[in-house]
Amino acid sequence: MRKFYKILMLFSITMLMSFTSSKDCGILRDNIFTYRNAKKEVVVVFKGDDYIEYHNDQEHFIKADILWLSDCEYYLIIRKSTLPNFPFKMGTKTHIIVNKVRGKKVYYTTTLGGKSWEGRLTKAKKDKYNFD
């Protein structure tokens, strides 16, 4: 009977592990995502080594270069912004680590100036946006 419980426990652990989120960070490359900032949708475009965030219904943007360390870790180096009151200087470097990918959602941690915060991107339908 004891062996049965051990096998059952091993089976249960294996099943739980199969339902955990994957970390297939390749989803970021050449895709479009959204996130919410102050109840407004922000559109994020990853294209090669370029990163663009569109704010205020695409009226303003932040452009950055991506320095990929791996599919799950990269730096963003800010090169241009039209966002009013943007608090960072051009050339500012932020470090991003993807914590997990679950379906269309990417959970990450950003570090800048010794401070870190967590965020979430949601993959958007490419046909909803035209950024070619």
PDB file of N, CA, C and O in Angstrom, residues 5 11 14 17 25 35 37 42 44 47 50-51 76 80 86-87 95 110-111 117 123 128 130:
ATOM      1  N   TYR A   5       0.979   4.735  -2.630  1.00  0.00           N
ATOM      2  CA  TYR A   5       0.938   6.151  -2.284  1.00  0.00           C
ATOM      3  C   TYR A   5       2.140   6.900  -2.853  1.00  0.00           C
ATOM      4  O   TYR A   5       2.022   8.032  -3.303  1.00  0.00           O
ATOM      5  N   PHE A  11       3.144  10.571  -9.468  1.00  0.00           N
ATOM      6  CA  PHE A  11       2.270  10.862 -10.596  1.00  0.00           C
ATOM      7  C   PHE A  11       1.630  12.241 -10.442  1.00  0.00           C
ATOM      8  O   PHE A  11       1.562  13.014 -11.397  1.00  0.00           O
ATOM      9  N   THR A  14       4.173  14.980 -11.115  1.00  0.00           N
ATOM     10  CA  THR A  14       4.434  15.048 -12.555  1.00  0.00           C
ATOM     11  C   THR A  14       3.297  15.762 -13.273  1.00  0.00           C
ATOM     12  O   THR A  14       3.528  16.593 -14.152  1.00  0.00           O
ATOM     13  N   MET A  17       3.418  19.521 -12.599  1.00  0.00           N
ATOM     14  CA  MET A  17       4.501  20.156 -13.338  1.00  0.00           C
ATOM     15  C   MET A  17       4.125  20.349 -14.805  1.00  0.00           C
ATOM     16  O   MET A  17       4.511  21.320 -15.429  1.00  0.00           O
ATOM     17  N   CYS A  25      10.024  32.081 -24.339  1.00  0.00           N
ATOM     18  CA  CYS A  25      10.137  33.521 -24.512  1.00  0.00           C
ATOM     19  C   CYS A  25      10.283  33.934 -25.975  1.00  0.00           C
ATOM     20  O   CYS A  25      10.269  35.113 -26.284  1.00  0.00           O
ATOM     21  N   TYR A  35      -0.428  46.398 -22.983  1.00  0.00           N
ATOM     22  CA  TYR A  35      -0.540  46.415 -21.527  1.00  0.00           C
ATOM     23  C   TYR A  35      -1.330  47.648 -21.149  1.00  0.00           C
ATOM     24  O   TYR A  35      -1.563  48.529 -21.979  1.00  0.00           O
ATOM     25  N   ASN A  37      -1.836  51.038 -18.800  1.00  0.00           N
ATOM     26  CA  ASN A  37      -1.154  52.041 -17.994  1.00  0.00           C
ATOM     27  C   ASN A  37      -2.165  53.142 -17.710  1.00  0.00           C
ATOM     28  O   ASN A  37      -2.616  53.810 -18.646  1.00  0.00           O
ATOM     29  N   VAL A  42      -1.594  50.472 -23.975  1.00  0.00           N
ATOM     30  CA  VAL A  42      -0.301  50.778 -24.576  1.00  0.00           C
ATOM     31  C   VAL A  42       0.030  49.608 -25.499  1.00  0.00           C
ATOM     32  O   VAL A  42      -0.096  48.460 -25.109  1.00  0.00           O
ATOM     33  N   VAL A  44       2.812  47.581 -27.712  1.00  0.00           N
ATOM     34  CA  VAL A  44       4.252  47.336 -27.724  1.00  0.00           C
ATOM     35  C   VAL A  44       4.590  46.470 -28.928  1.00  0.00           C
ATOM     36  O   VAL A  44       3.999  45.415 -29.121  1.00  0.00           O
ATOM     37  N   LYS A  47      10.250  44.110 -32.996  1.00  0.00           N
ATOM     38  CA  LYS A  47      10.575  43.776 -34.385  1.00  0.00           C
ATOM     39  C   LYS A  47      12.088  43.738 -34.525  1.00  0.00           C
ATOM     40  O   LYS A  47      12.735  44.785 -34.510  1.00  0.00           O
ATOM     41  N   ASP A  50      14.417  46.135 -32.567  1.00  0.00           N
ATOM     42  CA  ASP A  50      13.706  47.389 -32.317  1.00  0.00           C
ATOM     43  C   ASP A  50      12.502  47.152 -31.414  1.00  0.00           C
ATOM     44  O   ASP A  50      11.812  46.143 -31.525  1.00  0.00           O
ATOM     45  N   TYR A  51      12.258  48.127 -30.543  1.00  0.00           N
ATOM     46  CA  TYR A  51      11.157  48.085 -29.587  1.00  0.00           C
ATOM     47  C   TYR A  51      10.460  49.430 -29.671  1.00  0.00           C
ATOM     48  O   TYR A  51      11.103  50.484 -29.628  1.00  0.00           O
ATOM     49  N   LEU A  76      16.694  47.158 -22.817  1.00  0.00           N
ATOM     50  CA  LEU A  76      16.136  48.174 -23.698  1.00  0.00           C
ATOM     51  C   LEU A  76      16.963  49.432 -23.509  1.00  0.00           C
ATOM     52  O   LEU A  76      17.164  49.876 -22.370  1.00  0.00           O
ATOM     53  N   LYS A  80      14.535  57.354 -28.377  1.00  0.00           N
ATOM     54  CA  LYS A  80      13.688  58.497 -28.735  1.00  0.00           C
ATOM     55  C   LYS A  80      12.340  58.365 -28.051  1.00  0.00           C
ATOM     56  O   LYS A  80      11.814  57.264 -27.898  1.00  0.00           O
ATOM     57  N   PHE A  86       8.253  62.528 -20.140  1.00  0.00           N
ATOM     58  CA  PHE A  86       8.950  61.252 -20.063  1.00  0.00           C
ATOM     59  C   PHE A  86      10.135  61.399 -19.113  1.00  0.00           C
ATOM     60  O   PHE A  86      10.983  62.271 -19.303  1.00  0.00           O
ATOM     61  N   PRO A  87      10.224  60.584 -18.055  1.00  0.00           N
ATOM     62  CA  PRO A  87      11.206  60.824 -16.997  1.00  0.00           C
ATOM     63  C   PRO A  87      12.634  60.326 -17.275  1.00  0.00           C
ATOM     64  O   PRO A  87      13.529  60.600 -16.485  1.00  0.00           O
ATOM     65  N   HIS A  95      16.761  46.760 -17.767  1.00  0.00           N
ATOM     66  CA  HIS A  95      16.993  45.317 -17.832  1.00  0.00           C
ATOM     67  C   HIS A  95      15.670  44.601 -17.621  1.00  0.00           C
ATOM     68  O   HIS A  95      14.947  44.901 -16.667  1.00  0.00           O
ATOM     69  N   THR A 110      11.175  44.220 -14.616  1.00  0.00           N
ATOM     70  CA  THR A 110      12.019  45.275 -15.168  1.00  0.00           C
ATOM     71  C   THR A 110      12.842  45.877 -14.042  1.00  0.00           C
ATOM     72  O   THR A 110      12.318  46.122 -12.949  1.00  0.00           O
ATOM     73  N   THR A 111      14.123  46.128 -14.312  1.00  0.00           N
ATOM     74  CA  THR A 111      14.998  46.777 -13.332  1.00  0.00           C
ATOM     75  C   THR A 111      15.622  47.999 -13.977  1.00  0.00           C
ATOM     76  O   THR A 111      16.154  47.934 -15.085  1.00  0.00           O
ATOM     77  N   TRP A 117      10.266  46.299 -10.842  1.00  0.00           N
ATOM     78  CA  TRP A 117       8.817  46.163 -10.799  1.00  0.00           C
ATOM     79  C   TRP A 117       8.405  45.086 -11.788  1.00  0.00           C
ATOM     80  O   TRP A 117       9.125  44.773 -12.728  1.00  0.00           O
ATOM     81  N   LYS A 123      -0.311  39.257 -25.708  1.00  0.00           N
ATOM     82  CA  LYS A 123      -0.117  39.211 -27.153  1.00  0.00           C
ATOM     83  C   LYS A 123      -1.373  39.711 -27.852  1.00  0.00           C
ATOM     84  O   LYS A 123      -2.481  39.304 -27.529  1.00  0.00           O
ATOM     85  N   LYS A 128      -5.018  43.536 -35.967  1.00  0.00           N
ATOM     86  CA  LYS A 128      -5.667  44.688 -35.321  1.00  0.00           C
ATOM     87  C   LYS A 128      -4.808  45.944 -35.474  1.00  0.00           C
ATOM     88  O   LYS A 128      -5.315  47.050 -35.481  1.00  0.00           O
ATOM     89  N   ASN A 130      -1.428  47.836 -37.637  1.00  0.00           N
ATOM     90  CA  ASN A 130      -0.649  47.813 -38.867  1.00  0.00           C
ATOM     91  C   ASN A 130       0.654  48.571 -38.639  1.00  0.00           C
ATOM     92  O   ASN A 130       0.697  49.792 -38.792  1.00  0.00           O
TER      93      ASN A 130
END
